[in-house]
Amino acid sequence: MSLNKETVNIQDSLALFCRSGIEPLIPLSRPENLHHYRRLVFNVVLNTMTQAFPIAHKAFGSRNFTDLVHDFFLNHDSQTPQVWKLPFEFYEYVVAKEHQEKFAMPFLNNLLLFEWTEIEVHTMPNVIPHSFQNEGNMFTDILIVNQEYKILQLNYPVHLYAPDKAKDLLGNYYLIALRNPENFNVKFLNLSILHVYFTEQLSIEEQTINEIINKASEIFNLEKNLLITNITPFLNDMFLQKLILGYKKH
Amino acid sequence: MNSTVNIGLGFRRDLANDFLTQEVINPGFIEFAPENWIDMGGYWGNILKEVEQKYPVTCHGLSLSLGSPEELDWKFIKKLKIFLDEHNVEIYSEHLSYTKAANAHLYDLLPIPFREDAIHHVAERIKQVQDFLERKIAIENVSYYTAVAAEIDEATFINEIVKEANCNLLLDVNNVYVNAFNHNYNAKEFLNKMPLDKVAYIHMAGHERVAPDLIIDTHGEAIIDPVYDLFDWTIQKMEPVPILLERDFNFPEMKELQNELNSLEKICKKHWEVQHESK
Ligand SMILES: [Fe+2]
């Protein structure tokens, strides 16, 4: 590198000033303007987080949320060159710092994950599905699945209730964030553990529902008939929600 | 972009519908930041496809951090190359500034110290990126609010880098105006020192005067008359290149934006079409 150590230090100290507010000891032609850089840089990060996490922003209140973003921006070295992906780093930071204990917000990790997942699924690259037909047998034909989704497991139902209420409902919540392939809207749907299993099985390899029922029957120790009764309305709903797009062409 | 006069407008999501319907605004091309669109599928990815079918495209990068002491981000540059090819990007430009230092991105443009070692460092990085992308980059003169540990003047700094890197220049005329105001120099004298034969692209924008002696380059206002005058004066010394109007927020009625595009077009036609006809 052709850069002198001194120049590197100057550049680093300006960048660190933007994060910490600690004034750098470097010659400046207009030192009175330095604070604008810190302001401009921080505003980009704060706006990004406020837009990404509107529910968390509200739960914290504007002032506390700003403090949290300050803390993140100072102590976390942002790695993505694409600022719209930075909210994921924020989520990881808050989890790693155990802020949900510190702020006595036991739902915080779940809430940030839920809000980030909406962005993630809304923006995820398009996955072109295999060609499919609309007619077939739900149990014996291969089903073609829309891959533009993500399954979440939460301990607080932040997808159903405001944080105030969700915090009292500790449990096991499974949900799918699913992007509609026609209008690109993201919908969150509740799933049972059995539905999670079927959804994952449909995605990982080509197999019929009957084949999945055989496996599920052993794993969950359930009668096949009971499984059929349980899974049929779910599958019908997933056709409607466009998780299942149709039947593989013969 | 085939014609002599090409006036473009920065593509913003808030205005997506106006770009698509072309009812009031109808620029000659659009510009956007690849960072905002790489890996983007779904609704917005689709909108981008639609808008690209209607306009030629240029890209203006944000995060390459050419002036950074950090290593170049080759993982990102590889994605960038694919993106520029897939989206038929006619001009790719970046800022003569840095956004990453001390192992962290800052997502805004910090001024590089005007120093000899920085010239060689930045030029070397531009060359590496140009070689990899197999295209020239146009680097942009940025606005700055304080010079940082400068040992040489800004014009020399820019000139030397363009020469050493063998790259193009994206001349932001508003930034020249802003810097001349903030640092108390003569904008025309500065422009006379610029390698105008290397200019591949011009930016025009509005700004905000936040104190009697400070302008911030906000892209949130209309272009002011003195910047139009400077533009008029500058382009007479140049061959035709595409002109972009940058407007990032505080959007006016679309009619007003189109009027700004028309004003720029009028000035370009005055100098460039007449000049070309007489050639
Ligand atoms: Fe610009």
Tab-separated table of N, CA and C and ligand atoms in Angstrom, chain B residues 31 60 95 140-141 170-172 175 203-205 217 219 244 246, ligand 1:
chain	number	residue	atom	x	y	z
B	31	GLU	N	-30.279	7.282	-13.333
B	31	GLU	CA	-29.103	6.866	-12.569
B	31	GLU	C	-29.560	6.326	-11.233
B	60	HIS	N	-24.211	5.045	-10.125
B	60	HIS	CA	-23.355	5.910	-9.316
B	60	HIS	C	-23.131	5.211	-7.976
B	95	HIS	N	-17.311	8.016	-6.088
B	95	HIS	CA	-16.873	9.273	-5.469
B	95	HIS	C	-15.387	9.265	-5.154
B	140	GLU	N	-15.902	11.176	-9.161
B	140	GLU	CA	-16.586	12.453	-8.935
B	140	GLU	C	-15.874	13.323	-7.901
B	141	ASN	N	-15.727	14.596	-8.244
B	141	ASN	CA	-15.287	15.588	-7.252
B	141	ASN	C	-16.406	15.755	-6.230
B	170	LEU	N	-16.180	12.448	-13.362
B	170	LEU	CA	-17.576	12.877	-13.258
B	170	LEU	C	-17.515	14.252	-12.613
B	171	LEU	N	-17.825	15.257	-13.389
B	171	LEU	CA	-17.734	16.628	-12.887
B	171	LEU	C	-19.077	17.024	-12.279
B	172	ASP	N	-19.083	17.211	-10.964
B	172	ASP	CA	-20.300	17.699	-10.314
B	172	ASP	C	-20.161	19.215	-10.190
B	175	ASN	N	-21.054	20.673	-6.869
B	175	ASN	CA	-20.010	20.472	-5.864
B	175	ASN	C	-18.881	21.490	-6.015
B	203	HIS	N	-22.811	16.001	-13.126
B	203	HIS	CA	-23.910	16.057	-12.156
B	203	HIS	C	-24.304	17.507	-11.907
B	204	MET	N	-25.599	17.708	-11.771
B	204	MET	CA	-26.125	19.009	-11.349
B	204	MET	C	-27.101	18.752	-10.204
B	205	ALA	N	-27.140	19.673	-9.245
B	205	ALA	CA	-28.012	19.457	-8.077
B	205	ALA	C	-28.261	20.762	-7.360
B	217	ASP	N	-24.237	20.011	0.764
B	217	ASP	CA	-24.649	19.434	-0.519
B	217	ASP	C	-25.764	18.422	-0.251
B	219	HIS	N	-28.823	17.803	-2.091
B	219	HIS	CA	-29.656	17.257	-3.181
B	219	HIS	C	-31.142	17.329	-2.836
B	244	LEU	N	-26.725	14.713	-15.498
B	244	LEU	CA	-27.714	14.154	-14.572
B	244	LEU	C	-28.154	15.176	-13.531
B	246	GLU	N	-29.511	15.476	-9.913
B	246	GLU	CA	-29.620	14.691	-8.673
B	246	GLU	C	-30.667	15.342	-7.776
C	1	FE	FE	-22.950	14.280	-7.575
